[in-house]
């Protein structure tokens, strides 16, 4: 059914254990929907299987398709309801009590819609609180962020501006030296008594006059021609650069001040270049705008949350109305069943109180119990004994079972604390349940066991000096013998045997 596996149950650790449960004649929407969603083929039979190895690893399968434990639990939850010996504690839990009314109301689809609406509401509420906190925090820092933003905006730095200014300042600082060197080079190339460009041109003319006399000279002429052209180009560049460089003290001062401002901002914000300063400015703009325009977003969110709350509350009110309609029938039918199982004076009262919206709606539901018509109803855990709780749980489950597509119900010693006529009535009630459900009961009460259609006897036997637990399906005579032993001990008298036979035959 999806519980955690325990390798300690393996007697032979060299082999794996395999447990299977086969369910037949199933055709419920929930099960077919699960199989479809998990891409598992449907069949006439549904087989759940667990394989357990000595190393503790467990594998789960549905119709031979591997599944995880979560899937197995989901499937098993639609197939089997197991009531263990001490499971009556859930009867006193508000969630269980609310779920009883929900099952009887049959509004599962409406409940699912509400829960989706409520979960969405919680998400939007959280978003609303986040915006409020953001606004509160943003308001505290708004003035400081605006100051930083104004400072950066006033500086109005362009991309790579500081880096380019530093290069310009370096050039301005050495302008006299640069112009001096460039001027000398240009003079030597173009304006001296014997300019290098003119000398090279003369050499080229002389060499070209020999082109026809030697096959390698044209190649040298071409190379010298390239050198001449390159040197002419260098000469022109030297002149152009020299003309553009100005020894401007005013510009140098202006650049120095701009760089100083930039360095101050870089140090203040802990960054290294202009691009990072520009990114900080953009971030500050975003923060400031967020706070300035957050009021609009807050108003929209508050309106949205209000509408969601109204929608969820309307759904919860409808759900509450459905539940209230089930209260009187539940109290009446439970009293009738409790009377049958030996509690003629017991009454159940359902107390419903309206509470703030939560995942279960707007109802706080508490089952109150009066075992002796004292007109003093108290919560179950205060007034009900173990036996009373067991019979009350059986009564409630018998009412709920008809409203739930739950093929198999398992009761593990639900007869704890009862005997005699009460046990007989519990057996009758379980037999009635068995007409529409598969009911499996583990019991030590002959009055309950005798009502079964089929008996399996669980016993321990020593084989090869080891104790083995075994299970055996009983034939008609063995059924009588087993009931008789439950009534009269290991060696029942003929009278007890006859009584047991009558109990089984009159089932």
Tab-separated table of C-alpha atoms in Angstrom:
chain	number	residue	atom	x	y	z
A	1	UNK	CA	0.000	0.000	0.000
A	2	UNK	CA	3.036	2.281	-0.196
A	3	UNK	CA	4.481	2.144	3.313
A	4	UNK	CA	8.252	2.132	3.795
A	5	UNK	CA	9.806	-1.281	3.219
A	6	UNK	CA	11.664	-3.120	6.001
A	7	UNK	CA	14.282	-5.673	4.962
A	8	UNK	CA	14.257	-7.223	8.457
A	9	UNK	CA	11.194	-9.271	7.426
A	10	UNK	CA	13.359	-11.306	5.032
A	11	UNK	CA	14.167	-14.721	6.468
A	12	UNK	CA	16.466	-15.702	3.587
A	13	UNK	CA	18.642	-12.703	2.732
A	14	UNK	CA	19.917	-14.384	-0.423
A	15	UNK	CA	16.490	-14.055	-2.022
A	16	UNK	CA	14.130	-11.160	-2.580
A	17	UNK	CA	10.578	-11.083	-1.296
A	18	UNK	CA	7.650	-10.427	-3.612
A	19	UNK	CA	4.196	-9.388	-2.417
A	20	UNK	CA	1.294	-8.952	-4.799
A	21	UNK	CA	-2.296	-7.794	-4.443
A	22	UNK	CA	-4.708	-8.431	-7.295
A	23	UNK	CA	-7.914	-6.419	-7.599
A	24	UNK	CA	-10.685	-7.550	-9.929
A	25	UNK	CA	-13.893	-6.038	-11.320
A	26	UNK	CA	-12.652	-2.479	-10.892
A	27	UNK	CA	-14.081	0.315	-12.974
A	28	UNK	CA	-13.802	3.559	-11.076
A	29	UNK	CA	-13.138	6.944	-12.597
A	30	UNK	CA	-10.368	7.744	-10.100
A	31	UNK	CA	-8.397	4.553	-10.789
A	32	UNK	CA	-8.770	4.799	-14.560
A	33	UNK	CA	-7.721	8.450	-14.415
A	34	UNK	CA	-4.578	7.575	-12.438
A	35	UNK	CA	-3.649	4.803	-14.874
A	36	UNK	CA	-4.178	7.145	-17.817
A	37	UNK	CA	-2.106	9.947	-16.261
A	38	UNK	CA	0.770	7.545	-15.559
A	39	UNK	CA	0.529	5.960	-19.025
A	40	UNK	CA	-0.209	2.510	-17.574
A	41	UNK	CA	-2.340	0.106	-19.587
A	42	UNK	CA	-5.724	-0.752	-18.110
A	43	UNK	CA	-6.776	-4.402	-17.811
A	44	UNK	CA	-9.485	-6.580	-16.287
A	45	UNK	CA	-7.258	-6.974	-13.246
A	46	UNK	CA	-5.183	-4.453	-11.346
A	47	UNK	CA	-1.997	-5.881	-9.821
A	48	UNK	CA	0.054	-4.030	-7.206
A	49	UNK	CA	3.472	-5.578	-6.550
A	50	UNK	CA	6.386	-4.869	-4.244
A	51	UNK	CA	9.824	-6.458	-4.521
A	52	UNK	CA	12.115	-6.211	-1.500
A	53	UNK	CA	15.839	-7.060	-1.489
A	54	UNK	CA	18.094	-7.768	1.497
A	55	UNK	CA	19.987	-4.522	0.889
A	56	UNK	CA	16.812	-2.631	1.736
A	57	UNK	CA	16.009	-1.583	-1.820
A	58	UNK	CA	12.388	-1.816	-2.803
A	59	UNK	CA	10.696	-1.692	-6.193
A	60	UNK	CA	7.025	-1.062	-6.848
A	61	UNK	CA	4.921	-2.014	-9.867
A	62	UNK	CA	1.372	-1.425	-11.079
A	63	UNK	CA	0.340	-3.846	-13.824
A	64	UNK	CA	4.044	-4.694	-14.298
A	65	UNK	CA	4.905	-1.010	-14.871
A	66	UNK	CA	7.533	0.400	-12.455
A	67	UNK	CA	6.164	3.217	-10.273
A	68	UNK	CA	7.425	5.202	-7.284
A	69	UNK	CA	6.055	4.917	-3.749
A	70	UNK	CA	4.082	8.136	-4.104
A	71	UNK	CA	2.218	6.691	-7.081
A	72	UNK	CA	1.638	3.421	-5.259
A	73	UNK	CA	0.233	5.293	-2.262
A	74	UNK	CA	-2.101	7.298	-4.515
A	75	UNK	CA	-3.411	4.141	-6.147
A	76	UNK	CA	-3.721	2.205	-2.877
A	77	UNK	CA	-5.559	5.142	-1.324
A	78	UNK	CA	-8.315	4.598	-3.883
A	79	UNK	CA	-8.422	0.835	-3.328
A	80	UNK	CA	-8.022	0.069	0.368
A	81	UNK	CA	-9.083	1.627	3.644
A	82	UNK	CA	-7.254	0.033	6.570
A	83	UNK	CA	-8.493	0.445	10.135
A	84	UNK	CA	-5.867	-0.740	12.599
A	85	UNK	CA	-6.401	-1.696	16.220
A	86	UNK	CA	-5.330	1.708	17.522
A	87	UNK	CA	-6.587	3.699	14.554
A	88	UNK	CA	-9.498	5.183	16.486
A	89	UNK	CA	-7.306	8.165	17.447
A	90	UNK	CA	-8.031	9.641	14.017
A	91	UNK	CA	-11.705	9.761	14.985
A	92	UNK	CA	-10.883	12.541	17.419
A	93	UNK	CA	-9.023	14.629	14.877
A	94	UNK	CA	-10.811	17.639	13.401
A	95	UNK	CA	-9.541	16.915	9.887
A	96	UNK	CA	-11.094	13.433	9.939
A	97	UNK	CA	-14.371	14.752	11.352
A	98	UNK	CA	-14.550	17.399	8.643
A	99	UNK	CA	-13.747	14.823	5.948
A	100	UNK	CA	-16.659	12.631	7.129
A	101	UNK	CA	-19.113	15.425	6.402
A	102	UNK	CA	-17.380	16.175	3.092
A	103	UNK	CA	-17.702	12.555	1.966
A	104	UNK	CA	-21.379	12.446	2.935
A	105	UNK	CA	-21.962	15.778	1.166
A	106	UNK	CA	-20.410	14.382	-2.011
A	107	UNK	CA	-18.917	17.731	-3.028
A	108	UNK	CA	-15.409	16.524	-3.821
A	109	UNK	CA	-15.193	18.555	-7.053
A	110	UNK	CA	-16.342	21.724	-5.243
A	111	UNK	CA	-13.862	21.061	-2.434
A	112	UNK	CA	-11.037	20.652	-4.941
A	113	UNK	CA	-12.018	23.928	-6.621
A	114	UNK	CA	-12.012	25.672	-3.240
A	115	UNK	CA	-8.619	24.268	-2.259
A	116	UNK	CA	-7.116	25.436	-5.545
A	117	UNK	CA	-8.652	28.885	-5.000
A	118	UNK	CA	-7.388	28.979	-1.401
A	119	UNK	CA	-3.843	27.943	-2.399
A	120	UNK	CA	-3.816	30.643	-5.084
A	121	UNK	CA	-5.058	33.120	-2.483
A	122	UNK	CA	-2.207	32.166	-0.127
A	123	UNK	CA	0.282	32.673	-2.934
A	124	UNK	CA	-1.131	36.115	-3.770
A	125	UNK	CA	-1.215	37.084	-0.103
A	126	UNK	CA	2.468	36.250	0.157
A	127	UNK	CA	3.185	38.302	-2.941
A	128	UNK	CA	1.213	41.190	-1.424
A	129	UNK	CA	3.205	40.998	1.816
A	130	UNK	CA	6.458	40.897	-0.157
A	131	UNK	CA	5.456	44.074	-2.026
A	132	UNK	CA	4.497	45.775	1.233
A	133	UNK	CA	7.826	44.855	2.812
A	134	UNK	CA	9.618	45.987	-0.327
A	135	UNK	CA	7.832	49.331	-0.245
A	136	UNK	CA	8.554	49.771	3.457
A	137	UNK	CA	12.210	48.931	2.941
A	138	UNK	CA	12.370	50.983	-0.240
A	139	UNK	CA	10.870	54.052	1.440
A	140	UNK	CA	13.559	53.923	4.105
A	141	UNK	CA	16.309	53.909	1.473
A	142	UNK	CA	14.564	56.027	-1.165
A	143	UNK	CA	16.249	59.351	-0.251
A	144	UNK	CA	19.693	57.786	-0.184
A	145	UNK	CA	19.150	55.997	-3.493
A	146	UNK	CA	17.845	59.217	-5.072
A	147	UNK	CA	20.940	61.079	-3.857
A	148	UNK	CA	23.238	58.459	-5.400
A	149	UNK	CA	21.208	58.428	-8.608
A	150	UNK	CA	21.222	62.239	-8.909
A	151	UNK	CA	24.987	62.250	-8.385
A	152	UNK	CA	25.525	59.715	-11.177
A	153	UNK	CA	22.953	61.354	-13.449
A	154	UNK	CA	24.647	64.739	-13.031
A	155	UNK	CA	28.005	63.193	-13.923
A	156	UNK	CA	26.311	61.728	-17.028
A	157	UNK	CA	29.219	59.440	-17.856
A	158	UNK	CA	29.243	57.816	-21.283
A	159	UNK	CA	30.446	54.321	-22.028
A	160	UNK	CA	34.279	54.049	-21.687
A	161	UNK	CA	34.476	57.829	-21.112
A	162	UNK	CA	36.904	57.718	-18.186
A	163	UNK	CA	39.211	55.304	-19.967
A	164	UNK	CA	39.269	57.538	-23.067
A	165	UNK	CA	39.842	60.680	-20.968
A	166	UNK	CA	42.805	59.093	-19.213
A	167	UNK	CA	44.338	58.337	-22.610
A	168	UNK	CA	43.686	61.930	-23.718
A	169	UNK	CA	45.239	63.339	-20.530
A	170	UNK	CA	48.348	61.251	-21.071
A	171	UNK	CA	48.627	62.641	-24.589
A	172	UNK	CA	48.043	66.257	-23.464
A	173	UNK	CA	50.660	65.894	-20.724
A	174	UNK	CA	53.259	64.910	-23.333
A	175	UNK	CA	52.015	67.104	-26.191
A	176	UNK	CA	55.203	69.240	-26.405
A	177	UNK	CA	57.429	66.172	-26.550
A	178	UNK	CA	55.193	64.472	-29.132
A	179	UNK	CA	55.051	67.563	-31.408
A	180	UNK	CA	58.825	67.987	-31.171
A	181	UNK	CA	59.566	64.419	-32.220
A	182	UNK	CA	56.902	64.322	-34.944
A	183	UNK	CA	58.105	67.678	-36.343
A	184	UNK	CA	61.724	66.497	-36.556
A	185	UNK	CA	60.723	63.245	-38.248
A	186	UNK	CA	58.549	65.051	-40.780
A	187	UNK	CA	61.302	67.569	-41.487
A	188	UNK	CA	63.819	64.800	-42.141
A	189	UNK	CA	61.403	62.989	-44.420
A	190	UNK	CA	60.105	65.954	-46.409
A	191	UNK	CA	61.805	69.339	-45.760
A	192	UNK	CA	65.530	68.898	-44.975
A	193	UNK	CA	68.283	69.723	-47.448
A	194	UNK	CA	68.223	66.119	-48.579
A	195	UNK	CA	64.705	64.793	-47.679
A	196	UNK	CA	64.557	61.029	-47.279
A	197	UNK	CA	61.413	60.761	-49.410
A	198	UNK	CA	63.092	62.590	-52.298
A	199	UNK	CA	66.251	60.524	-51.963
A	200	UNK	CA	64.203	57.337	-52.072
A	201	UNK	CA	62.339	58.551	-55.135
A	202	UNK	CA	65.633	59.274	-56.881
A	203	UNK	CA	66.894	55.794	-56.022
A	204	UNK	CA	63.694	54.274	-57.398
A	205	UNK	CA	64.068	56.161	-60.725
A	206	UNK	CA	67.651	54.974	-61.117
A	207	UNK	CA	66.760	51.353	-60.393
A	208	UNK	CA	63.759	51.349	-62.706
A	209	UNK	CA	66.080	52.455	-65.546
A	210	UNK	CA	67.822	49.086	-65.255
A	211	UNK	CA	64.676	46.887	-65.340
A	212	UNK	CA	65.332	45.672	-68.878
A	213	UNK	CA	68.857	44.576	-68.205
A	214	UNK	CA	68.341	42.032	-65.449
A	215	UNK	CA	65.380	39.815	-64.631
A	216	UNK	CA	65.574	40.346	-60.831
A	217	UNK	CA	65.797	44.140	-60.947
A	218	UNK	CA	62.020	44.633	-61.688
A	219	UNK	CA	61.256	42.700	-58.490
A	220	UNK	CA	63.560	44.959	-56.492
A	221	UNK	CA	61.987	47.989	-58.179
A	222	UNK	CA	58.535	46.914	-57.020
A	223	UNK	CA	59.773	46.432	-53.453
A	224	UNK	CA	61.451	49.823	-53.439
A	225	UNK	CA	58.265	51.331	-54.887
A	226	UNK	CA	56.318	49.891	-51.895
A	227	UNK	CA	58.840	51.337	-49.448
A	228	UNK	CA	58.561	54.741	-51.176
A	229	UNK	CA	54.741	54.708	-50.980
A	230	UNK	CA	54.777	53.589	-47.306
A	231	UNK	CA	57.294	56.288	-46.361
A	232	UNK	CA	55.174	58.920	-48.142
A	233	UNK	CA	52.140	57.726	-46.179
A	234	UNK	CA	54.050	57.814	-42.867
A	235	UNK	CA	55.174	61.345	-43.675
A	236	UNK	CA	51.554	62.424	-44.267
A	237	UNK	CA	50.365	60.793	-41.002
A	238	UNK	CA	53.141	62.480	-39.043
A	239	UNK	CA	52.076	65.867	-40.381
A	240	UNK	CA	48.374	65.207	-39.706
A	241	UNK	CA	48.918	64.074	-36.125
A	242	UNK	CA	51.266	66.932	-35.435
A	243	UNK	CA	48.695	69.470	-36.641
A	244	UNK	CA	45.939	67.956	-34.458
A	245	UNK	CA	47.928	67.941	-31.251
A	246	UNK	CA	47.440	71.180	-29.400
A	247	UNK	CA	49.157	72.185	-26.213
A	248	UNK	CA	45.887	73.300	-24.537
A	249	UNK	CA	46.277	73.909	-20.796
A	250	UNK	CA	42.568	74.654	-20.464
A	251	UNK	CA	41.600	71.326	-21.995
A	252	UNK	CA	44.100	69.507	-19.796
A	253	UNK	CA	42.555	71.070	-16.710
A	254	UNK	CA	39.059	70.204	-17.897
A	255	UNK	CA	40.004	66.550	-18.545
A	256	UNK	CA	41.786	66.308	-15.185
A	257	UNK	CA	38.688	67.523	-13.337
A	258	UNK	CA	36.445	65.094	-15.222
A	259	UNK	CA	38.756	62.206	-14.413
A	260	UNK	CA	38.893	63.228	-10.741
A	261	UNK	CA	35.092	63.186	-10.585
A	262	UNK	CA	35.014	59.768	-12.204
A	263	UNK	CA	37.663	58.372	-9.844
A	264	UNK	CA	35.682	59.634	-6.878
A	265	UNK	CA	32.542	57.844	-8.094
A	266	UNK	CA	34.469	54.654	-8.875
A	267	UNK	CA	35.888	54.590	-5.358
A	268	UNK	CA	32.542	55.445	-3.775
A	269	UNK	CA	30.719	52.583	-5.471
A	270	UNK	CA	33.618	50.135	-5.304
A	271	UNK	CA	33.913	49.487	-9.047
A	272	UNK	CA	36.717	49.714	-11.584
A	273	UNK	CA	35.386	51.152	-14.849
A	274	UNK	CA	32.808	53.417	-16.430
A	275	UNK	CA	30.550	50.576	-17.603
A	276	UNK	CA	30.073	49.363	-14.027
A	277	UNK	CA	29.130	52.883	-12.921
A	278	UNK	CA	26.554	53.069	-15.700
A	279	UNK	CA	25.125	49.688	-14.587
A	280	UNK	CA	24.862	50.969	-10.991
A	281	UNK	CA	23.014	54.037	-12.245
A	282	UNK	CA	20.540	51.820	-14.119
A	283	UNK	CA	20.027	49.705	-10.993
A	284	UNK	CA	19.360	52.754	-8.859
A	285	UNK	CA	16.873	54.056	-11.427
A	286	UNK	CA	15.041	50.718	-11.253
A	287	UNK	CA	14.925	50.780	-7.430
A	288	UNK	CA	13.728	54.372	-7.275
A	289	UNK	CA	11.068	53.797	-9.951
A	290	UNK	CA	9.931	50.618	-8.193
A	291	UNK	CA	9.280	52.526	-4.980
A	292	UNK	CA	7.687	55.467	-6.786
A	293	UNK	CA	5.307	53.223	-8.760
A	294	UNK	CA	4.903	50.529	-6.072
A	295	UNK	CA	1.753	52.189	-4.827
A	296	UNK	CA	0.009	51.370	-8.104
A	297	UNK	CA	1.153	47.756	-7.970
A	298	UNK	CA	0.132	47.511	-4.324
A	299	UNK	CA	-3.343	48.795	-5.109
A	300	UNK	CA	-3.732	46.268	-7.938
A	301	UNK	CA	-2.566	43.418	-5.736
A	302	UNK	CA	-4.849	44.438	-2.867
A	303	UNK	CA	-7.795	44.517	-5.261
A	304	UNK	CA	-6.826	41.122	-6.716
A	305	UNK	CA	-6.407	39.543	-3.272
A	306	UNK	CA	-9.755	40.983	-2.198
A	307	UNK	CA	-11.487	39.414	-5.198
A	308	UNK	CA	-9.761	36.087	-4.548
A	309	UNK	CA	-10.798	36.165	-0.884
A	310	UNK	CA	-14.386	36.867	-1.879
A	311	UNK	CA	-14.331	34.015	-4.397
A	312	UNK	CA	-12.794	31.564	-1.901
A	313	UNK	CA	-15.234	32.643	0.821
A	314	UNK	CA	-18.234	32.129	-1.464
A	315	UNK	CA	-17.009	28.631	-2.269
A	316	UNK	CA	-16.413	27.967	1.439
A	317	UNK	CA	-19.924	29.178	2.302
A	318	UNK	CA	-21.416	26.751	-0.227
A	319	UNK	CA	-19.282	23.935	1.176
A	320	UNK	CA	-20.351	24.857	4.712
A	321	UNK	CA	-24.004	24.804	3.687
A	322	UNK	CA	-23.560	21.311	2.195
A	323	UNK	CA	-21.914	20.111	5.395
A	324	UNK	CA	-24.706	21.488	7.594
A	325	UNK	CA	-27.246	19.522	5.572
A	326	UNK	CA	-25.409	16.311	6.508
A	327	UNK	CA	-25.242	16.973	10.250
A	328	UNK	CA	-28.745	15.857	11.247
A	329	UNK	CA	-28.726	12.687	9.060
A	330	UNK	CA	-25.258	11.771	10.375
A	331	UNK	CA	-26.316	12.205	14.004
A	332	UNK	CA	-29.521	10.225	13.459
A	333	UNK	CA	-27.998	7.346	11.490
A	334	UNK	CA	-25.007	7.095	13.839
A	335	UNK	CA	-27.344	6.837	16.839
A	336	UNK	CA	-29.224	4.001	15.101
A	337	UNK	CA	-26.021	2.112	14.342
A	338	UNK	CA	-24.645	2.644	17.846
A	339	UNK	CA	-27.888	1.206	19.210
A	340	UNK	CA	-27.374	-1.866	17.044
A	341	UNK	CA	-23.822	-2.435	18.276
A	342	UNK	CA	-24.770	-2.382	21.944
A	343	UNK	CA	-24.761	1.327	22.761
A	344	UNK	CA	-28.499	2.185	22.953
A	345	UNK	CA	-27.958	5.366	24.966
A	346	UNK	CA	-25.033	6.757	22.960
A	347	UNK	CA	-25.438	9.901	20.891
A	348	UNK	CA	-23.151	11.764	18.522
A	349	UNK	CA	-23.418	15.516	18.144
A	350	UNK	CA	-21.680	17.521	15.455
A	351	UNK	CA	-20.625	20.995	16.573
A	352	UNK	CA	-19.914	23.430	13.740
A	353	UNK	CA	-18.363	26.815	14.383
A	354	UNK	CA	-17.526	29.477	11.800
A	355	UNK	CA	-13.816	30.334	11.746
A	356	UNK	CA	-11.562	32.476	9.530
A	357	UNK	CA	-10.812	31.109	6.090
A	358	UNK	CA	-8.357	28.155	6.060
A	359	UNK	CA	-7.566	25.156	3.847
A	360	UNK	CA	-10.686	23.343	5.099
A	361	UNK	CA	-13.079	26.221	4.474
A	362	UNK	CA	-14.761	28.282	7.214
A	363	UNK	CA	-15.930	25.464	9.493
A	364	UNK	CA	-14.408	24.172	12.692
A	365	UNK	CA	-16.045	20.770	13.136
A	366	UNK	CA	-15.945	18.832	16.400
A	367	UNK	CA	-17.628	15.498	17.098
A	368	UNK	CA	-19.107	15.476	20.608
A	369	UNK	CA	-20.190	12.286	22.371
A	370	UNK	CA	-22.639	11.351	25.093
A	371	UNK	CA	-22.547	7.645	25.988
A	372	UNK	CA	-25.454	7.694	28.495
A	373	UNK	CA	-28.026	10.275	27.385
A	374	UNK	CA	-26.748	12.589	30.104
A	375	UNK	CA	-27.170	15.583	27.807
A	376	UNK	CA	-23.539	16.408	28.485
A	377	UNK	CA	-21.687	16.192	25.207
A	378	UNK	CA	-17.914	16.186	25.381
A	379	UNK	CA	-15.101	15.738	22.816
A	380	UNK	CA	-14.561	12.067	21.997
A	381	UNK	CA	-11.168	11.702	23.647
A	382	UNK	CA	-12.603	12.836	26.978
A	383	UNK	CA	-15.607	10.555	27.293
A	384	UNK	CA	-15.323	7.541	24.966
A	385	UNK	CA	-13.586	4.299	25.952
A	386	UNK	CA	-11.544	2.217	23.500
A	387	UNK	CA	-14.453	-0.118	22.824
A	388	UNK	CA	-16.873	2.764	22.343
A	389	UNK	CA	-14.515	4.481	19.933
A	390	UNK	CA	-14.119	1.257	17.934
A	391	UNK	CA	-17.871	0.845	17.530
A	392	UNK	CA	-18.327	4.532	16.751
A	393	UNK	CA	-15.600	4.352	14.103
A	394	UNK	CA	-17.219	1.279	12.545
A	395	UNK	CA	-20.603	3.017	12.508
A	396	UNK	CA	-19.186	6.118	10.836
A	397	UNK	CA	-17.158	4.125	8.312
A	398	UNK	CA	-20.221	2.073	7.399
A	399	UNK	CA	-22.051	5.321	6.646
A	400	UNK	CA	-19.160	6.797	4.711
A	401	UNK	CA	-18.299	3.635	2.763
A	402	UNK	CA	-21.397	3.856	0.597
A	403	UNK	CA	-20.328	7.330	-0.543
A	404	UNK	CA	-16.731	6.412	-1.357
A	405	UNK	CA	-15.433	4.271	-4.206
A	406	UNK	CA	-13.348	2.195	-1.808
A	407	UNK	CA	-13.440	-1.462	-2.964
A	408	UNK	CA	-11.627	-2.991	0.030
A	409	UNK	CA	-11.985	-2.267	3.748
A	410	UNK	CA	-9.591	-3.873	6.218
A	411	UNK	CA	-10.391	-3.972	9.959
A	412	UNK	CA	-7.611	-5.075	12.273
A	413	UNK	CA	-9.247	-5.997	15.603
A	414	UNK	CA	-11.881	-3.258	15.504
A	415	UNK	CA	-13.707	-5.448	18.042
A	416	UNK	CA	-11.196	-4.480	20.740
A	417	UNK	CA	-12.967	-3.960	24.060
A	418	UNK	CA	-16.332	-5.469	23.104
A	419	UNK	CA	-17.940	-8.903	23.409
A	420	UNK	CA	-21.280	-10.690	23.570
A	421	UNK	CA	-24.259	-9.104	21.837
A	422	UNK	CA	-22.286	-5.983	20.933
A	423	UNK	CA	-19.753	-8.135	19.096
A	424	UNK	CA	-22.574	-9.976	17.301
A	425	UNK	CA	-24.069	-6.694	16.117
A	426	UNK	CA	-20.652	-5.516	14.941
A	427	UNK	CA	-20.405	-8.737	12.929
A	428	UNK	CA	-23.818	-8.128	11.380
A	429	UNK	CA	-22.858	-4.554	10.499
A	430	UNK	CA	-19.622	-5.709	8.895
A	431	UNK	CA	-21.506	-8.358	6.915
A	432	UNK	CA	-23.817	-5.645	5.576
A	433	UNK	CA	-20.747	-3.665	4.558
A	434	UNK	CA	-19.486	-6.778	2.794
A	435	UNK	CA	-22.478	-6.746	0.442
A	436	UNK	CA	-21.044	-3.713	-1.385
A	437	UNK	CA	-17.365	-3.865	-0.382
A	438	UNK	CA	-14.687	-6.448	0.123
A	439	UNK	CA	-14.283	-6.541	3.900
A	440	UNK	CA	-11.261	-8.216	5.460
A	441	UNK	CA	-11.354	-8.507	9.254
A	442	UNK	CA	-8.699	-9.733	11.669
A	443	UNK	CA	-10.602	-10.751	14.795
A	444	UNK	CA	-10.610	-12.923	17.924
A	445	UNK	CA	-14.360	-12.628	18.394
A	446	UNK	CA	-16.362	-15.718	17.309
A	447	UNK	CA	-19.517	-13.610	16.893
A	448	UNK	CA	-17.721	-11.528	14.248
A	449	UNK	CA	-15.751	-14.320	12.611
A	450	UNK	CA	-18.893	-16.434	12.148
A	451	UNK	CA	-20.409	-13.739	9.904
A	452	UNK	CA	-17.676	-14.064	7.301
A	453	UNK	CA	-18.117	-15.763	3.933
A	454	UNK	CA	-14.549	-17.043	3.852
A	455	UNK	CA	-12.078	-17.838	6.635
A	456	UNK	CA	-8.311	-17.774	6.587
A	457	UNK	CA	-6.514	-19.114	9.629
A	458	UNK	CA	-3.184	-17.497	10.532
A	459	UNK	CA	-0.862	-19.668	12.614
A	460	UNK	CA	2.778	-20.345	13.465
A	461	UNK	CA	4.574	-23.606	12.804
A	462	UNK	CA	8.099	-24.886	13.449
A	463	UNK	CA	9.936	-26.127	10.359
A	464	UNK	CA	13.626	-27.066	10.407
A	465	UNK	CA	13.996	-25.511	13.867
A	466	UNK	CA	12.608	-22.200	12.603
A	467	UNK	CA	9.255	-20.622	13.339
A	468	UNK	CA	7.202	-19.845	10.218
A	469	UNK	CA	3.992	-17.855	10.051
A	470	UNK	CA	1.503	-19.450	7.696
A	471	UNK	CA	-2.009	-18.817	6.421
A	472	UNK	CA	-4.565	-21.389	5.404
A	473	UNK	CA	-7.995	-21.150	3.797
A	474	UNK	CA	-10.449	-23.215	5.851
A	475	UNK	CA	-13.000	-25.635	4.439
A	476	UNK	CA	-16.557	-25.665	5.918
A	477	UNK	CA	-15.724	-28.153	8.681
A	478	UNK	CA	-12.498	-26.378	9.582
A	479	UNK	CA	-14.422	-23.106	9.811
A	480	UNK	CA	-16.726	-24.632	12.437
A	481	UNK	CA	-13.750	-26.019	14.361
A	482	UNK	CA	-11.970	-22.667	14.323
A	483	UNK	CA	-15.068	-20.838	15.631
A	484	UNK	CA	-15.519	-23.493	18.314
A	485	UNK	CA	-11.896	-23.100	19.482
A	486	UNK	CA	-12.422	-19.331	19.707
A	487	UNK	CA	-15.437	-20.027	21.948
A	488	UNK	CA	-14.290	-22.974	24.057
A	489	UNK	CA	-10.538	-23.316	23.890
A	490	UNK	CA	-8.260	-25.758	22.095
A	491	UNK	CA	-10.522	-28.794	22.784
A	492	UNK	CA	-14.115	-27.602	22.460
A	493	UNK	CA	-16.927	-29.790	23.740
A	494	UNK	CA	-19.586	-31.286	21.393
A	495	UNK	CA	-22.027	-28.650	22.664
A	496	UNK	CA	-19.634	-25.845	21.760
A	497	UNK	CA	-19.021	-27.471	18.363
A	498	UNK	CA	-22.762	-27.559	17.734
A	499	UNK	CA	-23.116	-23.954	18.823
A	500	UNK	CA	-20.294	-22.959	16.463
A	501	UNK	CA	-21.894	-24.897	13.595
A	502	UNK	CA	-25.187	-23.115	14.215
A	503	UNK	CA	-23.427	-19.721	14.217
A	504	UNK	CA	-21.746	-20.443	10.894
A	505	UNK	CA	-24.846	-21.982	9.281
A	506	UNK	CA	-27.085	-19.112	10.363
A	507	UNK	CA	-24.657	-16.561	8.954
